[in-house]
PDB file of C-alpha atoms in Angstrom:
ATOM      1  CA  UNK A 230      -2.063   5.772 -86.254  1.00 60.00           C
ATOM      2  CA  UNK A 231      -2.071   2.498 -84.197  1.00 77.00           C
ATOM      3  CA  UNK A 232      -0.770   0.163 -87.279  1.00 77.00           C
ATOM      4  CA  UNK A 233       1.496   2.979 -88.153  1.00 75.00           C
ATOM      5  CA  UNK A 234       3.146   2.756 -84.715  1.00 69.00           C
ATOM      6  CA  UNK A 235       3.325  -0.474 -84.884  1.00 69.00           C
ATOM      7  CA  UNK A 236       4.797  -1.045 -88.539  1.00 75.00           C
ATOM      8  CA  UNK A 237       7.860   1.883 -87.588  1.00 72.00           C
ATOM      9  CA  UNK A 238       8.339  -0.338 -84.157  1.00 66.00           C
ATOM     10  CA  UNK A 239       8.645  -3.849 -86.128  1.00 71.00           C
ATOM     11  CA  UNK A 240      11.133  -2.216 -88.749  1.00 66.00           C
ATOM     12  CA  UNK A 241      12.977  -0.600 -85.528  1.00 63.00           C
ATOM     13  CA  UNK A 242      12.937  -3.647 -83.911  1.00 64.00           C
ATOM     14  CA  UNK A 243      14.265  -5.827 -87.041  1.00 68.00           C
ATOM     15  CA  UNK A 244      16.937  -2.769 -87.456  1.00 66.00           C
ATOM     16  CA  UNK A 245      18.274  -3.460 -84.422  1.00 69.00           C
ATOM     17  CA  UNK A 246      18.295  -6.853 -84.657  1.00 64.00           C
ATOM     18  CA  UNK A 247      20.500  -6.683 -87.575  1.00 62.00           C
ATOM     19  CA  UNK A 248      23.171  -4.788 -86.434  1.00 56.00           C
ATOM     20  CA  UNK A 249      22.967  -7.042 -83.167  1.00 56.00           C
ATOM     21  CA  UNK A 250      23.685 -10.000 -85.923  1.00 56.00           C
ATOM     22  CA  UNK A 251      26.590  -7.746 -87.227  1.00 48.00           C
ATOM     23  CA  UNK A 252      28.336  -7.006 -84.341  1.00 50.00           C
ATOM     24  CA  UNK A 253      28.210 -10.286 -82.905  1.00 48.00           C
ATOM     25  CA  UNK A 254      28.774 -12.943 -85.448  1.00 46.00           C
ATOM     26  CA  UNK A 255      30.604 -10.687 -88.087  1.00 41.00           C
ATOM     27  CA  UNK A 256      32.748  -8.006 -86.352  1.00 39.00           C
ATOM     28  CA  UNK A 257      33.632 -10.156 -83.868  1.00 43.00           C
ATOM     29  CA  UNK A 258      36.603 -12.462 -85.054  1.00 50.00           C
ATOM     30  CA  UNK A 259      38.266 -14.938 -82.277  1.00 61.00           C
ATOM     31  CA  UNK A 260      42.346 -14.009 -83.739  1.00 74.00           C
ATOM     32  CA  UNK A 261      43.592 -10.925 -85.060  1.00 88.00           C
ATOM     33  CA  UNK A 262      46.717 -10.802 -86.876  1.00 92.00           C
ATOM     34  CA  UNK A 263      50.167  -9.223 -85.843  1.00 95.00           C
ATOM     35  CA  UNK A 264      53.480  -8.893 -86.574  1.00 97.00           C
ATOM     36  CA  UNK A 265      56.408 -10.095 -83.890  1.00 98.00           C
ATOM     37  CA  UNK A 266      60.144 -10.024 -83.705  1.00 98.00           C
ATOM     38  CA  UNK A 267      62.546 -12.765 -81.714  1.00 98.00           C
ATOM     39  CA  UNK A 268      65.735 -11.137 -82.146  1.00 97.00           C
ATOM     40  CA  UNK A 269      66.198 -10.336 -85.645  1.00 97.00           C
ATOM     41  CA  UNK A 270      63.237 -12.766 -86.868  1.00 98.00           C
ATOM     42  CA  UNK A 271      59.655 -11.425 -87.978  1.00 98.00           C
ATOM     43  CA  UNK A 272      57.251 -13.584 -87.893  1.00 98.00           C
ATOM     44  CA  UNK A 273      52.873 -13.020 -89.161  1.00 97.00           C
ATOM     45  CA  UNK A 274      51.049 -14.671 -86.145  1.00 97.00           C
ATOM     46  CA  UNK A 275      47.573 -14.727 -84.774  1.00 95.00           C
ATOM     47  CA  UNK A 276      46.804 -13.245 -81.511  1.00 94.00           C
ATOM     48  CA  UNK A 277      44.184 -15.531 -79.246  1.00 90.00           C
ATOM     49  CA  UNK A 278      42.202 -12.539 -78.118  1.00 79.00           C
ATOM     50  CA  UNK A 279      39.209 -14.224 -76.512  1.00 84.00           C
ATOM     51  CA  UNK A 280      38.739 -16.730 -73.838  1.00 85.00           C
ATOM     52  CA  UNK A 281      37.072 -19.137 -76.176  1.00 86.00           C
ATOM     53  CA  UNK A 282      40.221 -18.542 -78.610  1.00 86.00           C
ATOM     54  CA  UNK A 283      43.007 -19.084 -75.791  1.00 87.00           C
ATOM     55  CA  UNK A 284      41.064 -22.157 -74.604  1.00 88.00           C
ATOM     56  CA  UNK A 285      41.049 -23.887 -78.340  1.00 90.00           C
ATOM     57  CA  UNK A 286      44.162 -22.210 -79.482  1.00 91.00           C
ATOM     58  CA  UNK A 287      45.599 -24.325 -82.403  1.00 93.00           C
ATOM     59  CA  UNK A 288      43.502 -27.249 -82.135  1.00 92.00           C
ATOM     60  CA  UNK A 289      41.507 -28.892 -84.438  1.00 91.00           C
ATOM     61  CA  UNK A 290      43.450 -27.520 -87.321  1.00 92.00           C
ATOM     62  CA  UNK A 291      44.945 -29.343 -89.799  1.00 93.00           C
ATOM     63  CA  UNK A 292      48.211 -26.657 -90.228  1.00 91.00           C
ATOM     64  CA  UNK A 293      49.205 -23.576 -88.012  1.00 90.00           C
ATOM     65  CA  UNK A 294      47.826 -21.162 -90.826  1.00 86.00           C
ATOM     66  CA  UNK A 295      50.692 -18.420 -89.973  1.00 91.00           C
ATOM     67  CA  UNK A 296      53.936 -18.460 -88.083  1.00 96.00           C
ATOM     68  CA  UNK A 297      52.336 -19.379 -85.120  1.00 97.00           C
ATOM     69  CA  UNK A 298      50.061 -18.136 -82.372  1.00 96.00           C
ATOM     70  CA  UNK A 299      50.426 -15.607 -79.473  1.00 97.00           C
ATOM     71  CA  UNK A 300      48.695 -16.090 -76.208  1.00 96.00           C
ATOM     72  CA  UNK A 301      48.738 -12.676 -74.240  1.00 94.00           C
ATOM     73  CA  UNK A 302      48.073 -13.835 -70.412  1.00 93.00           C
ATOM     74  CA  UNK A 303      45.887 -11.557 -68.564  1.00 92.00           C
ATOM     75  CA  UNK A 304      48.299 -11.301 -65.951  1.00 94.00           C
ATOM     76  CA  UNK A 305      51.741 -12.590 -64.725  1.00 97.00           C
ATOM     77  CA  UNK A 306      51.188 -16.422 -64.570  1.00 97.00           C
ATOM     78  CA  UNK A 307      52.621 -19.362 -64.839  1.00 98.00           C
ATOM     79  CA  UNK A 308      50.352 -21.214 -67.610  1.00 96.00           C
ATOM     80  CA  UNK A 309      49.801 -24.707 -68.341  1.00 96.00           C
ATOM     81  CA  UNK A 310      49.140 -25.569 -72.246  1.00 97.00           C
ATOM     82  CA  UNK A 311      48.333 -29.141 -73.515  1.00 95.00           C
ATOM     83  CA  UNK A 312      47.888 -30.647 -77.063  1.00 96.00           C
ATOM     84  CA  UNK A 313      44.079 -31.293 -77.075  1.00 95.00           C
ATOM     85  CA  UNK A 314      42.491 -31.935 -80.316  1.00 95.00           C
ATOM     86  CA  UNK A 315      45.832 -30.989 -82.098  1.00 96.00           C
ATOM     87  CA  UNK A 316      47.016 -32.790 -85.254  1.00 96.00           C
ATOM     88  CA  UNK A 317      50.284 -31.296 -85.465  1.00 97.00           C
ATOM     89  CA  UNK A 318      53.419 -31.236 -83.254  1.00 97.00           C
ATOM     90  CA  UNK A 319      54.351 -27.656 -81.763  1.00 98.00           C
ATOM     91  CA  UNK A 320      57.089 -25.464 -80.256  1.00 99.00           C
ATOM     92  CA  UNK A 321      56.257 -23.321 -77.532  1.00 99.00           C
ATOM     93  CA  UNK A 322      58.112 -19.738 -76.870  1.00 99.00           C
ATOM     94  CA  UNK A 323      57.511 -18.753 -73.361  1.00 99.00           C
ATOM     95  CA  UNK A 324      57.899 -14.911 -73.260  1.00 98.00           C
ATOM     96  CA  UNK A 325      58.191 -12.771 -70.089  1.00 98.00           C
ATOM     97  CA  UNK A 326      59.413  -9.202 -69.930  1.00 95.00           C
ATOM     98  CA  UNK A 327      60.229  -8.271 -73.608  1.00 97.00           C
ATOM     99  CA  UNK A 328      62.306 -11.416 -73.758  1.00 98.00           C
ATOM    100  CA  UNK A 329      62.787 -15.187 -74.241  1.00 99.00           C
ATOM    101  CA  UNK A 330      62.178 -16.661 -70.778  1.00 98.00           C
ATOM    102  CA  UNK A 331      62.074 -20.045 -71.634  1.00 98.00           C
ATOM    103  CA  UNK A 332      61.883 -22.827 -74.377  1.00 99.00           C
ATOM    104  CA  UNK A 333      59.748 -26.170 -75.353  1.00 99.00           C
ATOM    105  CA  UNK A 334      61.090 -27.680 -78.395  1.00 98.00           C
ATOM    106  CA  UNK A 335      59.122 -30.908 -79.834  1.00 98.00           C
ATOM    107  CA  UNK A 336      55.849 -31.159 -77.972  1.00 98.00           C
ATOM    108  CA  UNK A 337      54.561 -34.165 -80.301  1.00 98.00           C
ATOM    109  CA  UNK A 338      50.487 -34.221 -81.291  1.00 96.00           C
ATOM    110  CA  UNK A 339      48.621 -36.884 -79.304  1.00 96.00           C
ATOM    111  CA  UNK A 340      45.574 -38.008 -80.934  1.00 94.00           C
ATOM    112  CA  UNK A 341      43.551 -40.754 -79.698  1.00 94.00           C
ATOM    113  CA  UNK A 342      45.405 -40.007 -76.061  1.00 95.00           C
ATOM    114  CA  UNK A 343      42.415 -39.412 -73.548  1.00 96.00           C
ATOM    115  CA  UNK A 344      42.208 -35.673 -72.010  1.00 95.00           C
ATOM    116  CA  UNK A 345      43.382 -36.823 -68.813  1.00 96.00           C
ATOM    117  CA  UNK A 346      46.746 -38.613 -70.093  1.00 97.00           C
ATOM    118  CA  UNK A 347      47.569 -36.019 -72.424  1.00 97.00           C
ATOM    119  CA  UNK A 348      50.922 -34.440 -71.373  1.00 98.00           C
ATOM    120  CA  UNK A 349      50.842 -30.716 -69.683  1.00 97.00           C
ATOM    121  CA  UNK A 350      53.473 -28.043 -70.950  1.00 98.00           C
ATOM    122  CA  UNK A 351      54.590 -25.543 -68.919  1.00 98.00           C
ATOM    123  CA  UNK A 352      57.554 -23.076 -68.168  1.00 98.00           C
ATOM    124  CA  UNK A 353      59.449 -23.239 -64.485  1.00 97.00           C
ATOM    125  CA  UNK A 354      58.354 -19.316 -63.782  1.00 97.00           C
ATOM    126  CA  UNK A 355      55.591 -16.786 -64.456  1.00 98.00           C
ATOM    127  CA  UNK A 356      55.264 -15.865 -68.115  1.00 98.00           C
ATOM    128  CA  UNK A 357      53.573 -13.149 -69.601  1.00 97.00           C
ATOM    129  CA  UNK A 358      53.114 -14.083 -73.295  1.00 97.00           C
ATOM    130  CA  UNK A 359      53.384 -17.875 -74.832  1.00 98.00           C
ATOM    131  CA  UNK A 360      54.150 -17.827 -78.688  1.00 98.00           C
ATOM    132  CA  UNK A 361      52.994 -21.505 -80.116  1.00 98.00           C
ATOM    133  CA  UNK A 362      54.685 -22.000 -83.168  1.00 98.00           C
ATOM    134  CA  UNK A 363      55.473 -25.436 -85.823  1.00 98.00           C
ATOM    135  CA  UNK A 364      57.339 -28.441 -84.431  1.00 98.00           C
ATOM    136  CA  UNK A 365      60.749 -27.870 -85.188  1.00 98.00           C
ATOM    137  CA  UNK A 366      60.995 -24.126 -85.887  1.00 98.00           C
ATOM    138  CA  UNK A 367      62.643 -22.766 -82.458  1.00 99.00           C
ATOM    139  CA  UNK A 368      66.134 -25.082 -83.941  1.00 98.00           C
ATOM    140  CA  UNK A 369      64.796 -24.003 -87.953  1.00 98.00           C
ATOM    141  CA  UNK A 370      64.896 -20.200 -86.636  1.00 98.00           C
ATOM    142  CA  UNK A 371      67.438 -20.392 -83.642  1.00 98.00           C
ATOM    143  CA  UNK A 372      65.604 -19.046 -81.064  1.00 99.00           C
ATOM    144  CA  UNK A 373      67.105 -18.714 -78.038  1.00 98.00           C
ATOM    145  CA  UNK A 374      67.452 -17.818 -74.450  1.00 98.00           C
ATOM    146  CA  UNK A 375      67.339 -13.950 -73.952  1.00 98.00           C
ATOM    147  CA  UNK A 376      66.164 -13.011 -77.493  1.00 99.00           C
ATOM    148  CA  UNK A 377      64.587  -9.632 -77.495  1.00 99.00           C
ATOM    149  CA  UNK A 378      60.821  -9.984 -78.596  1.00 98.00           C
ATOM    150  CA  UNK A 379      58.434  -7.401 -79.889  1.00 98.00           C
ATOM    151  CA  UNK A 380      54.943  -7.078 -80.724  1.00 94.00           C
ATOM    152  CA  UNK A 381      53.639  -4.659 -82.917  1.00 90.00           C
TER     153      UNK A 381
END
């Protein structure tokens, strides 16, 4: 009865294991996708829904991927975003009460720059949301001051 016992432990054991594995490394994804509207714009963009996600955000990519990527603050703030390990040139939206608070056009990619002399970005006021999208796009799209955004 002893081995028994011991066999239906192991398999429990192994069981549980698994699903351990499952939840952490394949249920557990560091973006989820959403839709958002700026004005009359839609745009597909990924939501940074983990600390380790908003810390990395777009960099080390080669491309955005999607429209862009939202950063949902956990509270009122007013946050600081830099270009480490970025290879592209982005556009930041800063969002704050269902609308366009503020705008960074152009912020160029800055490899090779050390950490410390890489250039901070960051809006005037507290911000609740910060939409990273391509270099370029807030004059492609014509985003502006006051647009009405939505997340779905």
């Amino acid at each position: 009865m002893n081995k028994k016992n011991g066999i239906i432990f192991f398999v429990g054991l192994l069981f549980i294991l698994g699903l351990l594995f499952v939840q952490k490394f394949l249920l557990t994804t560091r973006y989820t996708l959403t839709t958002i509207t700026i004005g009359s714009l839609t745009l597909h963009v990924e939501i940074a829904k983990t600390p380790d996600a908003m810390t990395k955000g777009l960099g080390d990519r080669n491309s955005i991927g999607s429209d862009g990527m939202l950063f949902i603050l956990p509270s009122r703030q007013v946050p600081y975003f830099w270009m480490k390990d970025m290879r592209f040139g982005l556009d930041f939206v800063w969002i704050d009460d269902g609308k366009v608070a503020a705008l960074t056009p152009d912020a160029p990619a800055e490899p090779g720059v050390s950490d410390a002399q890489l250039k901070i970005y960051s809006p005037k006021t507290a911000m609740t949301q910060v939409l990273e999208i391509n270099e370029g796009d807030i004059a492609k799209w014509g985003i502006k001051m006051g647009d009405q955004v939505n997340i779905q």
